[in-house]
């Protein structure tokens, strides 16, 4: 309902500001389906934000508002680039090592605010926000002094060997094998959170930290493990994005996929099984808005309005649900105690 309402509001805005509203709406809703290239771009954008959406969902399930998935994604790509360009490994082994090292790098980034929270009760939100920029400049240092190709016309690493790249399997698109990795990871994340003892500990911590403590769950361990696992997923996503979409590492700023992961987690209600749907929806809207901006007089920034309205409505629904729960409890207590 929140999504439908936000789209209706967007349509109203289009009718107000556009001289060709029907064409704009048609481009927004059906533009991504107009060609295989456009639809392929949707899937290409969906892949990295699926990883960051899963990463944020794991951490939010534990009520740990760690926002370092952006830095983990970036550092995962840096680590993968370092392995791919500095180590001469056989093709399949090279990909596996790049992905593994990227996941480890991502876990290390998110472990810092996690340990600060578990040891000193420092706000993981504040420390992770600041950490993202530390990671950015650390990555640029590594790129500039260890990975840079001096013969290239801009700041970039040496070319990635062909044996370290993920294959593209659909003609006229750049859809790569990272899509299958994302699908497998969604299943694994779901099974971990809902079918294992560690996943139960993380979810219990998120629902009630005091209950988790008194029931014998190691709260500190759950805090650290949830954020490290989320960071590993984000770091894996960064390495997948690099190996699937680029010939070199050449990011000079944070790519923004970690912030998209927060939006995806909110839309998916932190449930991993819904993350791919939320990621596809967001990617579809963004590609549609880009097509709309090219062929009509409606700017692509309209998608920011849609995202903002959706987040506000979903958040309001959660807040109103808690208020309703309190009122029900209060009414129940009043009815059970006539005095």
PDB file of C-alpha atoms in Angstrom, residues 17-233:
ATOM      1  CA  UNK A  17       4.699  19.591 -13.912  1.00  0.00           C
ATOM      2  CA  UNK A  18       4.732  17.860 -17.307  1.00  0.00           C
ATOM      3  CA  UNK A  19       3.320  18.890 -20.664  1.00  0.00           C
ATOM      4  CA  UNK A  20       3.304  15.224 -21.733  1.00  0.00           C
ATOM      5  CA  UNK A  21       2.230  13.338 -18.607  1.00  0.00           C
ATOM      6  CA  UNK A  22       0.934  10.166 -20.252  1.00  0.00           C
ATOM      7  CA  UNK A  23       4.137   9.674 -22.215  1.00  0.00           C
ATOM      8  CA  UNK A  24       6.158  10.283 -19.046  1.00  0.00           C
ATOM      9  CA  UNK A  25       4.168   7.709 -17.048  1.00  0.00           C
ATOM     10  CA  UNK A  26       4.428   5.226 -19.918  1.00  0.00           C
ATOM     11  CA  UNK A  27       8.223   5.679 -20.025  1.00  0.00           C
ATOM     12  CA  UNK A  28       8.504   5.309 -16.252  1.00  0.00           C
ATOM     13  CA  UNK A  29       6.431   2.130 -16.043  1.00  0.00           C
ATOM     14  CA  UNK A  30       7.192   0.387 -19.339  1.00  0.00           C
ATOM     15  CA  UNK A  31      10.468   1.930 -20.487  1.00  0.00           C
ATOM     16  CA  UNK A  32      12.645  -0.737 -18.800  1.00  0.00           C
ATOM     17  CA  UNK A  33      10.736  -3.408 -20.730  1.00  0.00           C
ATOM     18  CA  UNK A  34      11.141  -1.691 -24.106  1.00  0.00           C
ATOM     19  CA  UNK A  35      14.372  -3.534 -24.981  1.00  0.00           C
ATOM     20  CA  UNK A  36      16.614  -6.294 -23.755  1.00  0.00           C
ATOM     21  CA  UNK A  37      19.356  -3.734 -23.103  1.00  0.00           C
ATOM     22  CA  UNK A  38      17.105  -1.675 -20.830  1.00  0.00           C
ATOM     23  CA  UNK A  39      15.844  -4.702 -18.929  1.00  0.00           C
ATOM     24  CA  UNK A  40      19.388  -6.010 -18.640  1.00  0.00           C
ATOM     25  CA  UNK A  41      20.407  -2.706 -17.071  1.00  0.00           C
ATOM     26  CA  UNK A  42      17.708  -3.233 -14.432  1.00  0.00           C
ATOM     27  CA  UNK A  43      19.173  -6.622 -13.503  1.00  0.00           C
ATOM     28  CA  UNK A  44      22.704  -5.216 -13.535  1.00  0.00           C
ATOM     29  CA  UNK A  45      21.677  -2.506 -11.050  1.00  0.00           C
ATOM     30  CA  UNK A  46      19.704  -5.016  -8.981  1.00  0.00           C
ATOM     31  CA  UNK A  47      22.698  -7.289  -8.309  1.00  0.00           C
ATOM     32  CA  UNK A  48      24.869  -5.013  -6.104  1.00  0.00           C
ATOM     33  CA  UNK A  49      21.964  -3.558  -4.121  1.00  0.00           C
ATOM     34  CA  UNK A  50      20.748  -7.089  -3.393  1.00  0.00           C
ATOM     35  CA  UNK A  51      24.043  -7.727  -1.593  1.00  0.00           C
ATOM     36  CA  UNK A  52      23.932  -4.484   0.384  1.00  0.00           C
ATOM     37  CA  UNK A  53      20.223  -4.970   1.108  1.00  0.00           C
ATOM     38  CA  UNK A  54      20.989  -8.375   2.593  1.00  0.00           C
ATOM     39  CA  UNK A  55      23.912  -6.946   4.564  1.00  0.00           C
ATOM     40  CA  UNK A  56      21.826  -4.177   6.097  1.00  0.00           C
ATOM     41  CA  UNK A  57      18.930  -6.573   6.775  1.00  0.00           C
ATOM     42  CA  UNK A  58      21.169  -8.872   8.823  1.00  0.00           C
ATOM     43  CA  UNK A  59      22.449  -5.996  10.930  1.00  0.00           C
ATOM     44  CA  UNK A  60      19.020  -4.403  11.314  1.00  0.00           C
ATOM     45  CA  UNK A  61      17.582  -7.769  12.408  1.00  0.00           C
ATOM     46  CA  UNK A  62      19.859  -7.438  15.428  1.00  0.00           C
ATOM     47  CA  UNK A  63      18.783  -3.788  15.894  1.00  0.00           C
ATOM     48  CA  UNK A  64      22.340  -2.746  15.058  1.00  0.00           C
ATOM     49  CA  UNK A  65      22.141   0.367  12.901  1.00  0.00           C
ATOM     50  CA  UNK A  66      25.559  -0.053  11.375  1.00  0.00           C
ATOM     51  CA  UNK A  67      25.809   2.026   8.193  1.00  0.00           C
ATOM     52  CA  UNK A  68      29.298   0.874   7.209  1.00  0.00           C
ATOM     53  CA  UNK A  69      27.980  -1.425   4.473  1.00  0.00           C
ATOM     54  CA  UNK A  70      28.951   1.396   2.107  1.00  0.00           C
ATOM     55  CA  UNK A  71      32.563   1.243   3.283  1.00  0.00           C
ATOM     56  CA  UNK A  72      32.509  -2.575   3.321  1.00  0.00           C
ATOM     57  CA  UNK A  73      31.279  -2.653  -0.281  1.00  0.00           C
ATOM     58  CA  UNK A  74      34.022  -0.232  -1.339  1.00  0.00           C
ATOM     59  CA  UNK A  75      36.789  -2.038   0.537  1.00  0.00           C
ATOM     60  CA  UNK A  76      35.610  -5.408  -0.767  1.00  0.00           C
ATOM     61  CA  UNK A  77      36.155  -4.125  -4.303  1.00  0.00           C
ATOM     62  CA  UNK A  78      39.587  -2.711  -3.398  1.00  0.00           C
ATOM     63  CA  UNK A  79      40.638  -6.055  -1.904  1.00  0.00           C
ATOM     64  CA  UNK A  80      39.382  -7.971  -4.929  1.00  0.00           C
ATOM     65  CA  UNK A  81      41.278  -5.638  -7.262  1.00  0.00           C
ATOM     66  CA  UNK A  82      44.466  -6.128  -5.242  1.00  0.00           C
ATOM     67  CA  UNK A  83      44.219  -9.924  -5.414  1.00  0.00           C
ATOM     68  CA  UNK A  84      43.294  -9.967  -9.100  1.00  0.00           C
ATOM     69  CA  UNK A  85      46.113  -7.654 -10.199  1.00  0.00           C
ATOM     70  CA  UNK A  86      48.889  -8.747  -7.841  1.00  0.00           C
ATOM     71  CA  UNK A  87      48.474 -12.524  -7.723  1.00  0.00           C
ATOM     72  CA  UNK A  88      48.783 -14.799 -10.747  1.00  0.00           C
ATOM     73  CA  UNK A  89      46.202 -17.476 -10.064  1.00  0.00           C
ATOM     74  CA  UNK A  90      44.312 -19.916 -12.293  1.00  0.00           C
ATOM     75  CA  UNK A  91      40.986 -18.493 -13.569  1.00  0.00           C
ATOM     76  CA  UNK A  92      38.487 -20.242 -11.277  1.00  0.00           C
ATOM     77  CA  UNK A  93      40.752 -20.051  -8.248  1.00  0.00           C
ATOM     78  CA  UNK A  94      41.386 -16.357  -8.898  1.00  0.00           C
ATOM     79  CA  UNK A  95      37.660 -15.570  -8.782  1.00  0.00           C
ATOM     80  CA  UNK A  96      37.143 -17.590  -5.617  1.00  0.00           C
ATOM     81  CA  UNK A  97      40.069 -15.945  -3.820  1.00  0.00           C
ATOM     82  CA  UNK A  98      38.967 -12.467  -4.925  1.00  0.00           C
ATOM     83  CA  UNK A  99      35.458 -13.066  -3.591  1.00  0.00           C
ATOM     84  CA  UNK A 100      36.742 -14.521  -0.328  1.00  0.00           C
ATOM     85  CA  UNK A 101      39.198 -11.697   0.300  1.00  0.00           C
ATOM     86  CA  UNK A 102      36.519  -9.133  -0.537  1.00  0.00           C
ATOM     87  CA  UNK A 103      34.165 -10.690   2.023  1.00  0.00           C
ATOM     88  CA  UNK A 104      36.911 -10.727   4.683  1.00  0.00           C
ATOM     89  CA  UNK A 105      37.738  -7.071   4.005  1.00  0.00           C
ATOM     90  CA  UNK A 106      34.082  -6.129   4.306  1.00  0.00           C
ATOM     91  CA  UNK A 107      33.721  -8.037   7.576  1.00  0.00           C
ATOM     92  CA  UNK A 108      36.784  -6.276   8.981  1.00  0.00           C
ATOM     93  CA  UNK A 109      35.308  -2.842   8.204  1.00  0.00           C
ATOM     94  CA  UNK A 110      32.001  -3.555   9.970  1.00  0.00           C
ATOM     95  CA  UNK A 111      33.792  -5.250  12.859  1.00  0.00           C
ATOM     96  CA  UNK A 112      35.227  -1.917  14.033  1.00  0.00           C
ATOM     97  CA  UNK A 113      31.921  -0.228  15.010  1.00  0.00           C
ATOM     98  CA  UNK A 114      30.658  -3.608  16.247  1.00  0.00           C
ATOM     99  CA  UNK A 115      33.521  -3.994  18.723  1.00  0.00           C
ATOM    100  CA  UNK A 116      33.165  -0.374  19.811  1.00  0.00           C
ATOM    101  CA  UNK A 117      29.475  -1.028  20.501  1.00  0.00           C
ATOM    102  CA  UNK A 118      30.022  -4.329  22.340  1.00  0.00           C
ATOM    103  CA  UNK A 119      33.020  -3.138  24.373  1.00  0.00           C
ATOM    104  CA  UNK A 120      32.301   0.537  25.043  1.00  0.00           C
ATOM    105  CA  UNK A 121      28.592   0.864  24.153  1.00  0.00           C
ATOM    106  CA  UNK A 122      29.539   3.435  21.493  1.00  0.00           C
ATOM    107  CA  UNK A 123      26.834   4.266  18.964  1.00  0.00           C
ATOM    108  CA  UNK A 124      27.415   2.053  15.944  1.00  0.00           C
ATOM    109  CA  UNK A 125      25.526   4.505  13.752  1.00  0.00           C
ATOM    110  CA  UNK A 126      27.872   7.406  14.498  1.00  0.00           C
ATOM    111  CA  UNK A 127      31.091   5.378  14.357  1.00  0.00           C
ATOM    112  CA  UNK A 128      30.090   3.609  11.121  1.00  0.00           C
ATOM    113  CA  UNK A 129      29.162   6.863   9.384  1.00  0.00           C
ATOM    114  CA  UNK A 130      32.580   8.331  10.167  1.00  0.00           C
ATOM    115  CA  UNK A 131      34.288   5.044   9.327  1.00  0.00           C
ATOM    116  CA  UNK A 132      32.947   5.113   5.754  1.00  0.00           C
ATOM    117  CA  UNK A 133      35.127   8.115   4.941  1.00  0.00           C
ATOM    118  CA  UNK A 134      38.147   6.603   6.658  1.00  0.00           C
ATOM    119  CA  UNK A 135      37.673   3.539   4.445  1.00  0.00           C
ATOM    120  CA  UNK A 136      37.277   5.717   1.345  1.00  0.00           C
ATOM    121  CA  UNK A 137      40.589   7.503   1.834  1.00  0.00           C
ATOM    122  CA  UNK A 138      42.340   4.306   2.883  1.00  0.00           C
ATOM    123  CA  UNK A 139      41.136   2.687  -0.329  1.00  0.00           C
ATOM    124  CA  UNK A 140      42.298   5.669  -2.396  1.00  0.00           C
ATOM    125  CA  UNK A 141      45.698   5.449  -0.701  1.00  0.00           C
ATOM    126  CA  UNK A 142      45.988   1.768  -1.612  1.00  0.00           C
ATOM    127  CA  UNK A 143      44.859   2.488  -5.168  1.00  0.00           C
ATOM    128  CA  UNK A 144      47.234   5.422  -5.640  1.00  0.00           C
ATOM    129  CA  UNK A 145      50.372   3.888  -4.158  1.00  0.00           C
ATOM    130  CA  UNK A 146      50.012   0.138  -4.754  1.00  0.00           C
ATOM    131  CA  UNK A 147      47.499  -0.616  -7.508  1.00  0.00           C
ATOM    132  CA  UNK A 148      47.686   2.395  -9.838  1.00  0.00           C
ATOM    133  CA  UNK A 149      48.469   1.909 -13.523  1.00  0.00           C
ATOM    134  CA  UNK A 150      50.716   4.896 -14.391  1.00  0.00           C
ATOM    135  CA  UNK A 151      50.151   4.413 -18.124  1.00  0.00           C
ATOM    136  CA  UNK A 152      46.387   4.862 -17.791  1.00  0.00           C
ATOM    137  CA  UNK A 153      44.954   8.330 -18.340  1.00  0.00           C
ATOM    138  CA  UNK A 154      43.198   8.549 -14.990  1.00  0.00           C
ATOM    139  CA  UNK A 155      43.413   7.157 -11.452  1.00  0.00           C
ATOM    140  CA  UNK A 156      42.745   3.436 -11.898  1.00  0.00           C
ATOM    141  CA  UNK A 157      44.272   0.072 -11.132  1.00  0.00           C
ATOM    142  CA  UNK A 158      46.042  -2.182 -13.570  1.00  0.00           C
ATOM    143  CA  UNK A 159      43.604  -4.118 -15.815  1.00  0.00           C
ATOM    144  CA  UNK A 160      41.856  -7.066 -14.210  1.00  0.00           C
ATOM    145  CA  UNK A 161      42.971 -10.364 -15.783  1.00  0.00           C
ATOM    146  CA  UNK A 162      40.305 -12.072 -17.878  1.00  0.00           C
ATOM    147  CA  UNK A 163      40.531 -15.120 -15.621  1.00  0.00           C
ATOM    148  CA  UNK A 164      39.349 -13.087 -12.635  1.00  0.00           C
ATOM    149  CA  UNK A 165      36.220 -11.674 -14.291  1.00  0.00           C
ATOM    150  CA  UNK A 166      32.713 -13.087 -13.893  1.00  0.00           C
ATOM    151  CA  UNK A 167      31.188 -14.302 -17.141  1.00  0.00           C
ATOM    152  CA  UNK A 168      28.378 -12.451 -18.938  1.00  0.00           C
ATOM    153  CA  UNK A 169      25.793 -14.957 -20.080  1.00  0.00           C
ATOM    154  CA  UNK A 170      23.011 -12.982 -21.825  1.00  0.00           C
ATOM    155  CA  UNK A 171      23.812 -11.338 -25.195  1.00  0.00           C
ATOM    156  CA  UNK A 172      23.403  -7.548 -25.520  1.00  0.00           C
ATOM    157  CA  UNK A 173      23.568  -7.134 -21.739  1.00  0.00           C
ATOM    158  CA  UNK A 174      26.191  -7.151 -19.015  1.00  0.00           C
ATOM    159  CA  UNK A 175      24.252  -9.498 -16.744  1.00  0.00           C
ATOM    160  CA  UNK A 176      26.919 -11.626 -15.106  1.00  0.00           C
ATOM    161  CA  UNK A 177      27.308 -14.670 -12.895  1.00  0.00           C
ATOM    162  CA  UNK A 178      27.032 -12.484  -9.819  1.00  0.00           C
ATOM    163  CA  UNK A 179      23.273 -12.845 -10.229  1.00  0.00           C
ATOM    164  CA  UNK A 180      23.524 -16.531  -9.289  1.00  0.00           C
ATOM    165  CA  UNK A 181      25.797 -15.714  -6.366  1.00  0.00           C
ATOM    166  CA  UNK A 182      23.204 -13.210  -5.124  1.00  0.00           C
ATOM    167  CA  UNK A 183      20.384 -15.756  -5.396  1.00  0.00           C
ATOM    168  CA  UNK A 184      22.373 -18.375  -3.487  1.00  0.00           C
ATOM    169  CA  UNK A 185      23.271 -15.805  -0.843  1.00  0.00           C
ATOM    170  CA  UNK A 186      19.615 -14.860  -0.340  1.00  0.00           C
ATOM    171  CA  UNK A 187      18.787 -18.518   0.364  1.00  0.00           C
ATOM    172  CA  UNK A 188      21.783 -18.966   2.668  1.00  0.00           C
ATOM    173  CA  UNK A 189      20.941 -15.768   4.575  1.00  0.00           C
ATOM    174  CA  UNK A 190      17.345 -16.866   5.059  1.00  0.00           C
ATOM    175  CA  UNK A 191      18.394 -20.287   6.321  1.00  0.00           C
ATOM    176  CA  UNK A 192      20.984 -18.734   8.613  1.00  0.00           C
ATOM    177  CA  UNK A 193      18.594 -16.243  10.208  1.00  0.00           C
ATOM    178  CA  UNK A 194      15.590 -18.541  10.583  1.00  0.00           C
ATOM    179  CA  UNK A 195      17.011 -22.055  10.829  1.00  0.00           C
ATOM    180  CA  UNK A 196      20.152 -21.759  12.961  1.00  0.00           C
ATOM    181  CA  UNK A 197      20.896 -21.048  16.591  1.00  0.00           C
ATOM    182  CA  UNK A 198      23.110 -18.076  15.710  1.00  0.00           C
ATOM    183  CA  UNK A 199      20.373 -16.584  13.557  1.00  0.00           C
ATOM    184  CA  UNK A 200      17.884 -16.999  16.393  1.00  0.00           C
ATOM    185  CA  UNK A 201      20.283 -15.204  18.742  1.00  0.00           C
ATOM    186  CA  UNK A 202      20.600 -12.300  16.323  1.00  0.00           C
ATOM    187  CA  UNK A 203      16.826 -11.971  15.878  1.00  0.00           C
ATOM    188  CA  UNK A 204      16.194 -12.239  19.618  1.00  0.00           C
ATOM    189  CA  UNK A 205      18.758  -9.521  20.272  1.00  0.00           C
ATOM    190  CA  UNK A 206      16.961  -7.286  17.810  1.00  0.00           C
ATOM    191  CA  UNK A 207      13.555  -7.875  19.378  1.00  0.00           C
ATOM    192  CA  UNK A 208      14.571  -7.467  23.020  1.00  0.00           C
ATOM    193  CA  UNK A 209      18.177  -7.125  24.157  1.00  0.00           C
ATOM    194  CA  UNK A 210      17.303  -7.577  27.842  1.00  0.00           C
ATOM    195  CA  UNK A 211      15.375 -10.777  27.156  1.00  0.00           C
ATOM    196  CA  UNK A 212      18.297 -12.045  25.070  1.00  0.00           C
ATOM    197  CA  UNK A 213      20.676 -11.360  27.954  1.00  0.00           C
ATOM    198  CA  UNK A 214      18.519 -13.023  30.614  1.00  0.00           C
ATOM    199  CA  UNK A 215      17.856 -16.038  28.393  1.00  0.00           C
ATOM    200  CA  UNK A 216      21.588 -16.763  28.219  1.00  0.00           C
ATOM    201  CA  UNK A 217      22.385 -15.404  24.779  1.00  0.00           C
ATOM    202  CA  UNK A 218      25.812 -13.804  24.489  1.00  0.00           C
ATOM    203  CA  UNK A 219      24.717 -10.291  23.622  1.00  0.00           C
ATOM    204  CA  UNK A 220      28.220  -9.019  22.879  1.00  0.00           C
ATOM    205  CA  UNK A 221      28.939 -11.927  20.572  1.00  0.00           C
ATOM    206  CA  UNK A 222      25.618 -11.479  18.764  1.00  0.00           C
ATOM    207  CA  UNK A 223      26.308  -7.759  18.304  1.00  0.00           C
ATOM    208  CA  UNK A 224      29.719  -8.399  16.771  1.00  0.00           C
ATOM    209  CA  UNK A 225      28.734 -11.429  14.692  1.00  0.00           C
ATOM    210  CA  UNK A 226      25.662  -9.774  13.143  1.00  0.00           C
ATOM    211  CA  UNK A 227      27.665  -6.775  11.985  1.00  0.00           C
ATOM    212  CA  UNK A 228      30.636  -8.802  10.770  1.00  0.00           C
ATOM    213  CA  UNK A 229      28.376 -11.119   8.766  1.00  0.00           C
ATOM    214  CA  UNK A 230      26.599  -8.116   7.287  1.00  0.00           C
ATOM    215  CA  UNK A 231      29.951  -6.539   6.427  1.00  0.00           C
ATOM    216  CA  UNK A 232      31.126  -9.772   4.783  1.00  0.00           C
ATOM    217  CA  UNK A 233      28.008  -9.843   2.599  1.00  0.00           C
TER     218      UNK A 233
END
